[in-house]
mmCIF file of C-alpha atoms and ligand atoms in Angstrom:
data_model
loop_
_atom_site.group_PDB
_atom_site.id
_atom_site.type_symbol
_atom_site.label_atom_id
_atom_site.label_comp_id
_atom_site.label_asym_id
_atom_site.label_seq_id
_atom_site.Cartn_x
_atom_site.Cartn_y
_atom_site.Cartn_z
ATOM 1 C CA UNK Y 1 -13.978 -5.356 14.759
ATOM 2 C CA UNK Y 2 -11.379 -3.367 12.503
ATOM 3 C CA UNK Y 3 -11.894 -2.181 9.051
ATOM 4 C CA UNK Y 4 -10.249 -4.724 7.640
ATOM 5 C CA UNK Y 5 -11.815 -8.354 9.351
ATOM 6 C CA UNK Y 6 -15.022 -6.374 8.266
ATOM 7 C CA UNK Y 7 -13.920 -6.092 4.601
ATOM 8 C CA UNK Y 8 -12.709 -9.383 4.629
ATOM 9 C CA UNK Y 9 -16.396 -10.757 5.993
ATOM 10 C CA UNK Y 10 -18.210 -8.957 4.043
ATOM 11 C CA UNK Y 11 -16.079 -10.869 1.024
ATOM 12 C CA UNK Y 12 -16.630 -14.244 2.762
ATOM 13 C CA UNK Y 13 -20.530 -13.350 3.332
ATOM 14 C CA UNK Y 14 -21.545 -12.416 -0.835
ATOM 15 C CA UNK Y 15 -19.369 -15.117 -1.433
ATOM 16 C CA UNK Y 16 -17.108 -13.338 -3.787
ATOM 17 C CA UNK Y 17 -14.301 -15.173 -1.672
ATOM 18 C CA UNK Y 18 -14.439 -18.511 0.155
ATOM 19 C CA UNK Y 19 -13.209 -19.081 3.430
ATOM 20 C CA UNK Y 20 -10.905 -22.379 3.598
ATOM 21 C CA UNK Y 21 -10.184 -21.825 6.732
ATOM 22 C CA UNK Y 22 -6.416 -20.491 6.292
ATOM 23 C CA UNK Y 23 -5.842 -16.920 6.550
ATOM 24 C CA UNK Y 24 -4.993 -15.703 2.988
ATOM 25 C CA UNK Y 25 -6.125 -19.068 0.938
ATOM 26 C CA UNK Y 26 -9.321 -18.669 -0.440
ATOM 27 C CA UNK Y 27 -11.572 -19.631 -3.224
ATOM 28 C CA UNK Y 28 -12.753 -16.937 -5.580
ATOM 29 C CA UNK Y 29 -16.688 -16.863 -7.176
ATOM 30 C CA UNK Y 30 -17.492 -16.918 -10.397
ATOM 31 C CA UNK Y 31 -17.791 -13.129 -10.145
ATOM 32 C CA UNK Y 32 -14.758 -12.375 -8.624
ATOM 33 C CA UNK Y 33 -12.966 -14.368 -11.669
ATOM 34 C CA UNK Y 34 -14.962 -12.249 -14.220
ATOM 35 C CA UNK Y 35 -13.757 -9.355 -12.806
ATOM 36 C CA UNK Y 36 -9.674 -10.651 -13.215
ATOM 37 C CA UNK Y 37 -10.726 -12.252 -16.752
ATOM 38 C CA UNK Y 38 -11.957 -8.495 -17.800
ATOM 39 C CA UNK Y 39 -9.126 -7.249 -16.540
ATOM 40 C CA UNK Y 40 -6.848 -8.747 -17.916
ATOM 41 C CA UNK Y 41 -8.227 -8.145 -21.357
ATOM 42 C CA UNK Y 42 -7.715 -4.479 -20.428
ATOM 43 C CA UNK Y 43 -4.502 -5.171 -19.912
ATOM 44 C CA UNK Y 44 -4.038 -6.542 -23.537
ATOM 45 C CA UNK Y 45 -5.657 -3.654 -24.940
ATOM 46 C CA UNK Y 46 -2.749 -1.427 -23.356
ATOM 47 C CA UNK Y 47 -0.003 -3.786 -24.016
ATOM 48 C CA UNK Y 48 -1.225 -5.748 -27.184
ATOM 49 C CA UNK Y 49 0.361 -4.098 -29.990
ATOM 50 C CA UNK Y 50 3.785 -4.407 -28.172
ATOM 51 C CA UNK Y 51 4.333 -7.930 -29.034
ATOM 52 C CA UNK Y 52 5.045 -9.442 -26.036
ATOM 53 C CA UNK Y 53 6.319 -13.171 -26.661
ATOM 54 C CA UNK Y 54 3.662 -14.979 -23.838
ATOM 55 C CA UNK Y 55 4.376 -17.276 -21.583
ATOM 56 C CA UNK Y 56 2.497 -19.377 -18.640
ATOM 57 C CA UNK Y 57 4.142 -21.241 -16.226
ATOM 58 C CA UNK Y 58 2.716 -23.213 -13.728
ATOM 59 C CA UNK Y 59 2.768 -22.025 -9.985
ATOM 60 C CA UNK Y 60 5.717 -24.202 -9.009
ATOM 61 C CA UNK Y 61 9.505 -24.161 -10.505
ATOM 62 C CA UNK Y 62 12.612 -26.141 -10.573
ATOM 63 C CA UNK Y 63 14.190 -25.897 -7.417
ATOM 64 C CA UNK Y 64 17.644 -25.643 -8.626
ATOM 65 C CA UNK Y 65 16.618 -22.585 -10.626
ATOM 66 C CA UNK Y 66 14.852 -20.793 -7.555
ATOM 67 C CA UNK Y 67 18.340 -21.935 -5.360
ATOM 68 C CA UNK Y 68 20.211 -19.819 -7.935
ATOM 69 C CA UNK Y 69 18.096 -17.022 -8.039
ATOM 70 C CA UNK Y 70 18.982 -16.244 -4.681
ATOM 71 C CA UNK Y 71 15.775 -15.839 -3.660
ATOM 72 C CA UNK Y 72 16.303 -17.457 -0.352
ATOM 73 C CA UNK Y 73 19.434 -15.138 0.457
ATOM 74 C CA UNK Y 74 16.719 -12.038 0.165
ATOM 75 C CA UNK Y 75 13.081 -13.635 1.314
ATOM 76 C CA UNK Y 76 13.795 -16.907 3.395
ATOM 77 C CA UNK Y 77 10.257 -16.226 5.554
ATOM 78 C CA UNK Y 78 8.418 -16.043 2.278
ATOM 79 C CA UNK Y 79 9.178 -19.306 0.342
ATOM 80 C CA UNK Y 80 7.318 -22.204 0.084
ATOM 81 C CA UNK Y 81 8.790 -25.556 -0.934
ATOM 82 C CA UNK Y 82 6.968 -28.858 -2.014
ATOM 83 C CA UNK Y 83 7.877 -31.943 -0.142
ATOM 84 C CA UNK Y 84 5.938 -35.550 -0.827
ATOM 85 C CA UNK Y 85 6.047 -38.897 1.130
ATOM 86 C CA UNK Y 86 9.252 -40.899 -0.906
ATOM 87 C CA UNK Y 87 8.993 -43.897 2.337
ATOM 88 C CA UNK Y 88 8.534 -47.670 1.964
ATOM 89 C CA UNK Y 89 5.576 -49.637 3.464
ATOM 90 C CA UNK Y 90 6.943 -49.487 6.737
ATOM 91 C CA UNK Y 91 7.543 -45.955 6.700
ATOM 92 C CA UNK Y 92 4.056 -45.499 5.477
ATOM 93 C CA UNK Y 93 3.263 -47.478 8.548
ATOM 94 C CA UNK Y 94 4.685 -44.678 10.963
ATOM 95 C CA UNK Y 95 3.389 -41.788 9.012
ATOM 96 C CA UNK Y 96 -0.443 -43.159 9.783
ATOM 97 C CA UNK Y 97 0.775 -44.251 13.102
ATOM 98 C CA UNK Y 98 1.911 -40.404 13.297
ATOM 99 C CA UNK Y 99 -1.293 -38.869 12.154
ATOM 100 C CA UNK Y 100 -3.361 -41.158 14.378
ATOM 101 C CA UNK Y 101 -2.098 -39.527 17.405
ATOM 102 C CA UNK Y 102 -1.763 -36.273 16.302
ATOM 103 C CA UNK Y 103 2.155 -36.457 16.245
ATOM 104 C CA UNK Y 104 3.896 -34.074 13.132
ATOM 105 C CA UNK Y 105 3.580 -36.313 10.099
ATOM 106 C CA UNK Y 106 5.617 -33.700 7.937
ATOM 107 C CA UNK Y 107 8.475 -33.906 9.300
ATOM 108 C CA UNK Y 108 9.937 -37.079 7.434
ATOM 109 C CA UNK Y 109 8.569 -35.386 4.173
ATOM 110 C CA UNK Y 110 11.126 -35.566 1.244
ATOM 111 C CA UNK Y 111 12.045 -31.961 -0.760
ATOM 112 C CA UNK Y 112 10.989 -32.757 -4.125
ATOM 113 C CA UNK Y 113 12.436 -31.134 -7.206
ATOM 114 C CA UNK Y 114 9.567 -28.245 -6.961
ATOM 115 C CA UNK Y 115 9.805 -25.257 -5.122
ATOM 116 C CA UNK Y 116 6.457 -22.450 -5.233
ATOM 117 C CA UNK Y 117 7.078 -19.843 -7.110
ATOM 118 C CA UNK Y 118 7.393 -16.784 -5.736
ATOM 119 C CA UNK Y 119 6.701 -14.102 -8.510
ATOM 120 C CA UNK Y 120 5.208 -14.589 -11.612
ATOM 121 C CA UNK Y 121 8.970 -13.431 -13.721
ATOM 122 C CA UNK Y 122 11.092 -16.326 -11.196
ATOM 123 C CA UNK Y 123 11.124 -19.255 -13.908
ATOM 124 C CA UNK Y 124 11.551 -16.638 -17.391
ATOM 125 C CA UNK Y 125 15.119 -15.601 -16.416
ATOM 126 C CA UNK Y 126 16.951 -19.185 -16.939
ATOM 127 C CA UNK Y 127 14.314 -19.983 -20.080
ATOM 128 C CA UNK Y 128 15.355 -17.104 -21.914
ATOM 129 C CA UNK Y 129 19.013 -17.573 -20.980
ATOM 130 C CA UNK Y 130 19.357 -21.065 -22.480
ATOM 131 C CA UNK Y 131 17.908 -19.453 -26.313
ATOM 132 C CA UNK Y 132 21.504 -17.363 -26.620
ATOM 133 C CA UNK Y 133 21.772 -14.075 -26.942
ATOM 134 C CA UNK Y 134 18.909 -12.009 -27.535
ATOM 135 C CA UNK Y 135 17.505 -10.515 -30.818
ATOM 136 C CA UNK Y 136 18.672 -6.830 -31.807
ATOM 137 C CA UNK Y 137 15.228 -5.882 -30.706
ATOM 138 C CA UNK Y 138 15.455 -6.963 -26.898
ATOM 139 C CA UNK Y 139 13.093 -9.778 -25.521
ATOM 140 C CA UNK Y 140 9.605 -8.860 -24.155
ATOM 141 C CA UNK Y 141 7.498 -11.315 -22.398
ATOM 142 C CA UNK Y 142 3.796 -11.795 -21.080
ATOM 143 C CA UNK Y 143 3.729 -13.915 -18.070
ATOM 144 C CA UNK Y 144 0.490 -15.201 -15.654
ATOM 145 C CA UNK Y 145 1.085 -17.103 -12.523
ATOM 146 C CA UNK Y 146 -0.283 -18.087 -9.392
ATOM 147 C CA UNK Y 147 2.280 -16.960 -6.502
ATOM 148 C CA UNK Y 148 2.978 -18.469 -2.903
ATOM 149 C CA UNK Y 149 4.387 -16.380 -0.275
ATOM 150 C CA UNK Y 150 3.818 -17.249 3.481
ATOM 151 C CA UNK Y 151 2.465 -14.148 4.542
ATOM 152 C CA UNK Y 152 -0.901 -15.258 6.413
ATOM 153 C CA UNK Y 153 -2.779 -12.412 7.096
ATOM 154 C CA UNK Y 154 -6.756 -10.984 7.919
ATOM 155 C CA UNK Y 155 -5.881 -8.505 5.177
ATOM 156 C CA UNK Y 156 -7.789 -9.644 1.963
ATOM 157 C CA UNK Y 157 -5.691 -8.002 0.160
ATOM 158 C CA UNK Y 158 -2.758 -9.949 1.710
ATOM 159 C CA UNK Y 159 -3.005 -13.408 0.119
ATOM 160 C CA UNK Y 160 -0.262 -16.671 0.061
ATOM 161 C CA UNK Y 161 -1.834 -17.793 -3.008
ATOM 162 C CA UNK Y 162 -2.332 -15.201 -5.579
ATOM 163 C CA UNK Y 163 -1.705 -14.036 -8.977
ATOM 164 C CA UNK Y 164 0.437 -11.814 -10.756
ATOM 165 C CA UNK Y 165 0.387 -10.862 -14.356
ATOM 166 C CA UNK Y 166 4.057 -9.344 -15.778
ATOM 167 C CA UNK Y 167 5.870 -7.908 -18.729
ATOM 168 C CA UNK Y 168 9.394 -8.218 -18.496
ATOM 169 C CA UNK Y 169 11.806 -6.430 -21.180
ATOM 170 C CA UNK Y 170 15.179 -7.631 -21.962
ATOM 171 C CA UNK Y 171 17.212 -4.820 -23.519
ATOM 172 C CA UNK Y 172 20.113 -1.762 -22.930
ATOM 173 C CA UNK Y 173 19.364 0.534 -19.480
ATOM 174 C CA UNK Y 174 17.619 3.006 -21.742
ATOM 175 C CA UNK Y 175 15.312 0.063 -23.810
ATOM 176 C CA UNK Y 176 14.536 -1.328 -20.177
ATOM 177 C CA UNK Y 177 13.730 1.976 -18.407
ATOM 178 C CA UNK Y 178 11.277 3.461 -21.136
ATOM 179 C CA UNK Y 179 9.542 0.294 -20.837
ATOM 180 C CA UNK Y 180 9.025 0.336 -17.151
ATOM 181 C CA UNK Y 181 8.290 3.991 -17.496
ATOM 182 C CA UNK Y 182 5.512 3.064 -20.232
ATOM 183 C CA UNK Y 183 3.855 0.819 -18.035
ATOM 184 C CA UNK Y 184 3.510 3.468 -14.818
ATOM 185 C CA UNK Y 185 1.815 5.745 -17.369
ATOM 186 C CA UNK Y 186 -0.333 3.336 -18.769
ATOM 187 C CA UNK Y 187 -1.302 2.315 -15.326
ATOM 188 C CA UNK Y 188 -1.847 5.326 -14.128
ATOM 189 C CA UNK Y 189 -4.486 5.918 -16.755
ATOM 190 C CA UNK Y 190 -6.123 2.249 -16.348
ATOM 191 C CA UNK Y 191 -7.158 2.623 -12.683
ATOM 192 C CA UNK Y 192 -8.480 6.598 -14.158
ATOM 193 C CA UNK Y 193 -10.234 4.475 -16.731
ATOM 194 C CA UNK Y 194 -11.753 2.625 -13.491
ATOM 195 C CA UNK Y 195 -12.398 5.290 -11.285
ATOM 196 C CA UNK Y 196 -10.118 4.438 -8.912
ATOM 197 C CA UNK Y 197 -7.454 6.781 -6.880
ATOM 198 C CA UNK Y 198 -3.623 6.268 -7.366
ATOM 199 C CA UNK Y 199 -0.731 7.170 -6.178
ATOM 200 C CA UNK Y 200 2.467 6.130 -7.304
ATOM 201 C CA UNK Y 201 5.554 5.965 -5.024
ATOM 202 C CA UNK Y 202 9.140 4.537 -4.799
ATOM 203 C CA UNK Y 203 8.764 1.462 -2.644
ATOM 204 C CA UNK Y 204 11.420 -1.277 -1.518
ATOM 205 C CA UNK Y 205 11.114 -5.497 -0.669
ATOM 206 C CA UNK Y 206 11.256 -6.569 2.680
ATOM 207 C CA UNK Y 207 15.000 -7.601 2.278
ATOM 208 C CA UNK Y 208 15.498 -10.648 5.405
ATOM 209 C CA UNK Y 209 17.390 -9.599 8.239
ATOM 210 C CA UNK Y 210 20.689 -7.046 8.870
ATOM 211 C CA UNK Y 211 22.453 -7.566 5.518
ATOM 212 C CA UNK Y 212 18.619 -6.680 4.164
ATOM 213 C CA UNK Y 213 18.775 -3.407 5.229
ATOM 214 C CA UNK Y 214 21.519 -2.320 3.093
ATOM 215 C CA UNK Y 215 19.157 -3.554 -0.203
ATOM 216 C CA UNK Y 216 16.531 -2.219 1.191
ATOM 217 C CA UNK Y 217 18.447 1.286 1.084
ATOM 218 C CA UNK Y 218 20.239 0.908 -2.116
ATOM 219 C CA UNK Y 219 16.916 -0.207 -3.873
ATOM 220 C CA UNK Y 220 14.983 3.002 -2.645
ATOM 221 C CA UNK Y 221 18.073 5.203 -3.342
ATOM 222 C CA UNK Y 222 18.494 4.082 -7.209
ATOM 223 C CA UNK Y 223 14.785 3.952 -7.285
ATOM 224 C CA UNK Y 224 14.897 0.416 -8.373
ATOM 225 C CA UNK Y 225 11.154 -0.511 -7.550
ATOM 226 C CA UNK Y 226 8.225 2.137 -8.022
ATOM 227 C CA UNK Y 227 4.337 0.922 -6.673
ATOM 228 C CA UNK Y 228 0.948 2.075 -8.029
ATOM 229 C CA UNK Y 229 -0.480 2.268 -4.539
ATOM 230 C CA UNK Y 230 -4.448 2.388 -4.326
ATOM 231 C CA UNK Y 231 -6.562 2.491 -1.030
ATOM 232 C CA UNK Y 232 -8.290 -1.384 -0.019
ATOM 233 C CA UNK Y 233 -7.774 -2.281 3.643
ATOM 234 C CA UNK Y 234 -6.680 1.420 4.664
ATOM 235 C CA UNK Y 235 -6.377 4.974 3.076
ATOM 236 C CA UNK Y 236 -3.450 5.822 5.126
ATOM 237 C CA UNK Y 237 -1.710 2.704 3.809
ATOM 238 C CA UNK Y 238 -2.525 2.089 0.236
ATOM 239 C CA UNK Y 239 -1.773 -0.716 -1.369
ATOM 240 C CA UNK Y 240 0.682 -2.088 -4.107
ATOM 241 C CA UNK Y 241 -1.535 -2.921 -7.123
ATOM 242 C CA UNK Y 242 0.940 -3.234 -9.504
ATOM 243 C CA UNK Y 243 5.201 -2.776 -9.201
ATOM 244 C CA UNK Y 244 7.718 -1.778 -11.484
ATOM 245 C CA UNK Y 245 11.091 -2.889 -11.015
ATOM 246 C CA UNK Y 246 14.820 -2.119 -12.781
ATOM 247 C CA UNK Y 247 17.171 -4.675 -12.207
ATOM 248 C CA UNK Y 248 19.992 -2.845 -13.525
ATOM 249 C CA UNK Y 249 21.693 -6.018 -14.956
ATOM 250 C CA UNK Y 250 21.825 -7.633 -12.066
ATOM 251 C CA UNK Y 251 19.363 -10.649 -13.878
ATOM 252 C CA UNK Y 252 21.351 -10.399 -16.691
ATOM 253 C CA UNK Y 253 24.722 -11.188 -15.143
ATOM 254 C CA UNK Y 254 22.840 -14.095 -12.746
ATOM 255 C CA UNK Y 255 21.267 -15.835 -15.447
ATOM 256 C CA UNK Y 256 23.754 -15.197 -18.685
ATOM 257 C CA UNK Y 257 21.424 -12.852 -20.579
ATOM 258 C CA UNK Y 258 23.140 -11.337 -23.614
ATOM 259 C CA UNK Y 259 22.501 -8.572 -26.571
ATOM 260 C CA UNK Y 260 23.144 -9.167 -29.848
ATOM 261 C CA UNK Y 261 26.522 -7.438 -29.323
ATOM 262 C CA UNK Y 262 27.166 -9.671 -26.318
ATOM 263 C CA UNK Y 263 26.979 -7.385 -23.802
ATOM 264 C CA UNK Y 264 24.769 -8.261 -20.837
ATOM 265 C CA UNK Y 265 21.053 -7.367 -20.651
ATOM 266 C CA UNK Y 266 19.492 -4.686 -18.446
ATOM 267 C CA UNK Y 267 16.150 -6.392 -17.212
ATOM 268 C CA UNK Y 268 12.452 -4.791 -15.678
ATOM 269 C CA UNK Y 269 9.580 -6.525 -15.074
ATOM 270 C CA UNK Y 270 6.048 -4.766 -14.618
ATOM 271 C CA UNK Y 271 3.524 -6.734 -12.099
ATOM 272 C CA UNK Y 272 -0.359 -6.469 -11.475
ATOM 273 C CA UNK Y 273 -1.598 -8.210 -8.683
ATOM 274 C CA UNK Y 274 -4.834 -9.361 -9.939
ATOM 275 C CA UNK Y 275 -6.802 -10.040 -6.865
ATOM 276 C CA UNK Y 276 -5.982 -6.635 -5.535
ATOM 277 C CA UNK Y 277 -6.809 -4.735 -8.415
ATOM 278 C CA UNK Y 278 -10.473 -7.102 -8.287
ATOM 279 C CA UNK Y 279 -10.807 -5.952 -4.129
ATOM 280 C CA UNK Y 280 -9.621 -2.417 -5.254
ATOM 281 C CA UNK Y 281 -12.692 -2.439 -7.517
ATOM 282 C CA UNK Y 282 -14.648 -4.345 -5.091
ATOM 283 C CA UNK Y 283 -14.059 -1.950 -2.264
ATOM 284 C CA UNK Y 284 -14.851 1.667 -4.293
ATOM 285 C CA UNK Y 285 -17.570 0.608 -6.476
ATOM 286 C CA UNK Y 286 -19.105 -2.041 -4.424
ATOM 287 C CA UNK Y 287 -19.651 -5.723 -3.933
ATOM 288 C CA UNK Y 288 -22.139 -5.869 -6.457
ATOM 289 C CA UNK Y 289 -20.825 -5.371 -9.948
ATOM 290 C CA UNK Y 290 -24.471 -4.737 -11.573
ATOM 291 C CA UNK Y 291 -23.967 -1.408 -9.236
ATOM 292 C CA UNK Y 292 -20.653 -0.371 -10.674
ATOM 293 C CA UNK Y 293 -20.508 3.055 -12.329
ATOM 294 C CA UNK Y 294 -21.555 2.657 -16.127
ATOM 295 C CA UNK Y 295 -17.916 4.035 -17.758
ATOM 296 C CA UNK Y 296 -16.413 1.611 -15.307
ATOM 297 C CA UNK Y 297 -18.499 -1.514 -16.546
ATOM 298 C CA UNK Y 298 -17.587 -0.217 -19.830
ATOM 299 C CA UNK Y 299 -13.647 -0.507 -19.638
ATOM 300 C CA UNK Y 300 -13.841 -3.560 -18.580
ATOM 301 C CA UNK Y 301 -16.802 -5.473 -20.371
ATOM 302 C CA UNK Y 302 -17.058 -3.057 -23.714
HETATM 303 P P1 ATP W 401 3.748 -5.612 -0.609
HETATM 304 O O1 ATP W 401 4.698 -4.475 -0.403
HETATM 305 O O2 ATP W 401 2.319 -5.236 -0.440
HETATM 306 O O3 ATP W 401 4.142 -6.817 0.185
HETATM 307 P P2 ATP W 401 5.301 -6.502 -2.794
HETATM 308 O O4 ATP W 401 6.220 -5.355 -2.942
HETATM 309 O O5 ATP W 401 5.809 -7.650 -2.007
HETATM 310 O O6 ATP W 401 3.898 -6.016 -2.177
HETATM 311 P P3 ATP W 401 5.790 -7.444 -5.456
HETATM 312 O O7 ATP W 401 6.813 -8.393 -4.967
HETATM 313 O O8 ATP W 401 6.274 -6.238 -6.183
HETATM 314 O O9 ATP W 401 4.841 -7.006 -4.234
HETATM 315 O O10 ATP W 401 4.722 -8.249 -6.340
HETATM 316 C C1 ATP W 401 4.071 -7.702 -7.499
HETATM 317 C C2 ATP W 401 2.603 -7.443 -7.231
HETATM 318 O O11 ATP W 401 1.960 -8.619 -6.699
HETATM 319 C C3 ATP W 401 2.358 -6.384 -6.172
HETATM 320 O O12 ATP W 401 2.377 -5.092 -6.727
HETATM 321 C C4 ATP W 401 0.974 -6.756 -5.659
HETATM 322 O O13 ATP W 401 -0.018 -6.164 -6.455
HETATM 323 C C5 ATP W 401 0.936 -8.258 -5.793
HETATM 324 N N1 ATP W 401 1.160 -8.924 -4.496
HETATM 325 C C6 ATP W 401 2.322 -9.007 -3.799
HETATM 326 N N2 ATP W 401 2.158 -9.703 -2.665
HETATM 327 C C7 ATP W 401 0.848 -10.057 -2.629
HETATM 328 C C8 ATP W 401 0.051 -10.791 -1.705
HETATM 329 N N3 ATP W 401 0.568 -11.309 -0.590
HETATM 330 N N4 ATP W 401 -1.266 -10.971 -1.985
HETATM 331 C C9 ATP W 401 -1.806 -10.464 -3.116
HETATM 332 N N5 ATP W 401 -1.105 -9.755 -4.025
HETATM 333 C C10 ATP W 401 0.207 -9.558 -3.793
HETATM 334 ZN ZN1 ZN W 402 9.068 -9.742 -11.944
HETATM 335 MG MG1 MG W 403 5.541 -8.198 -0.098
#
């Protein structure tokens, strides 16, 4: 058995996640969630006084918004789209008939208007474009969403289902740049505040096919995307707990987003992956958060 099946049983046997049967869908104790909640409010206590304008979305968007995003150009194996069962009774008739002999049912499913969304920042983009231009100040936003991306794996750390908090700042290159480097410093000194071991590195999206590779250069190049990387499932392959990403205005000229002046935005966004940064915890101090270190339990319960 490798290290990580074992970490991933060991989850499924204290019950801090529950086993649905799908690799990378699971449930989450009442623990486990206590651990995001605090968290999160640690997050606030960092990025509070910045007066984010928040926003929650739910974990699906409008399909002709996630068409224009492009997002399907860049990460076709990762979507997930919603279809639904739009038959009469006589197609109704079939799709039993179907299931009853074990025959693909889905395959007469209708697309629906919803797509998954894929990162937490996805539906913001168009919201914010339909206001007008932005304020003198820039636009700065608080975002929480559940996430799909097909990527089964054994790696608990690797989940379709999960959620990412993000700030995303609207502004000029230099506005948007501070920002994201803000955030690497203050996350630095979060995962110091719980004992845990970073490392932060330039990093790059796993850009679909030949035409991929080129992003996948130019984004490491400019140093587009930088990843607070902290050991889970393996030390010699850390993992991205958070991600901080420069669009250059890339978002702005997609979507319409304007300064005051009219000129187009510069956009980052900052993402935590919440259920990593609970397993990073999980794995250092233990499954049993009555064991944590006590300057640990502070931070994140007071
Ligand atoms: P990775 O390189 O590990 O696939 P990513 O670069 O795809 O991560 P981002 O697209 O930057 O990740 O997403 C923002 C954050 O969401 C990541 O830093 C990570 O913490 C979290 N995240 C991404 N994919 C997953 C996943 N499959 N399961 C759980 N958390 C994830
Ligand atoms: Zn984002
Ligand atoms: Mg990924």
């Amino acid at each position: 058995m490798d290290m990580q099946t074992s970490f991933l049983d060991r989850l499924f046997e204290s019950g801090l996640l529950i086993d649905t049967g799908v690799d990378g869908l699971y449930g989450r104790s009442g623990q486990f969630e206590d651990v995001i909640t605090a968290f999160e409010r640690l997050i606030d206590t960092f990025g509070g006084a910045d007066g984010a304008e928040a926003m929650r979305f739910p974990p699906g968007m409008n399909v002709a918004l996630f068409e224009k995003s492009g997002y399907m150009k860049s990460f076709p194996q990762l979507a997930g789209t919603v279809h639904s069962f739009c038959g009469s009774e006589l197609d109704h008739m079939s799709l039993l008939q179907c299931m009853e002999v074990g025959d693909d049912w889905t395959k007469d499913q209708k697309a629906t208007d919803i797509v998954l969304t894929p990162a937490a920042c996805y539906p913001l983009y168009p919201t914010v474009a339909k206001r007008g231009n932005l304020p003198k100040t820039g636009g700065l936003f608080d975002l929480q969403s559940y996430c799909f991306r097909h990527e089964p794996s054994k790696d608990p750390a690797r989940q379709q289902l999960f959620r990412m908090r993000e700030y995303v700042c609207m502004g000029t290159e230099q506005h948007v740049t501070d920002f994201r480097q803000t955030w690497m410093d203050r996350g630095v000194e979060m995962m110091k505040q719980l004992g845990l071991d970073v490392t932060i590195d330039v990093a790059n999206d796993p850009f679909f096919g030949r035409a991929g590779k080129m992003m996948v250069n130019n984004q490491r190049d400019q140093n587009l995307k930088f990843e607070l990387l902290i050991p889970i499932t393996s030390t010699a392959n850390p993992t991205a707990c958070m991600s901080f990403n420069y669009h250059q205005d890339s978002f702005g000229l997609k979507w319409g987003l304007n300064l005051e002046d009219g000129s187009v935005a510069h956009t980052a966004c900052v993402g935590f992956g919440l259920e990593r940064i609970a397993l990073a915890l999980f794995h250092h101090h233990g499954l049993d958060v009555k064991e944590w270190p006590a300057n640990v339990r502070k931070a994140l319960w007071g």
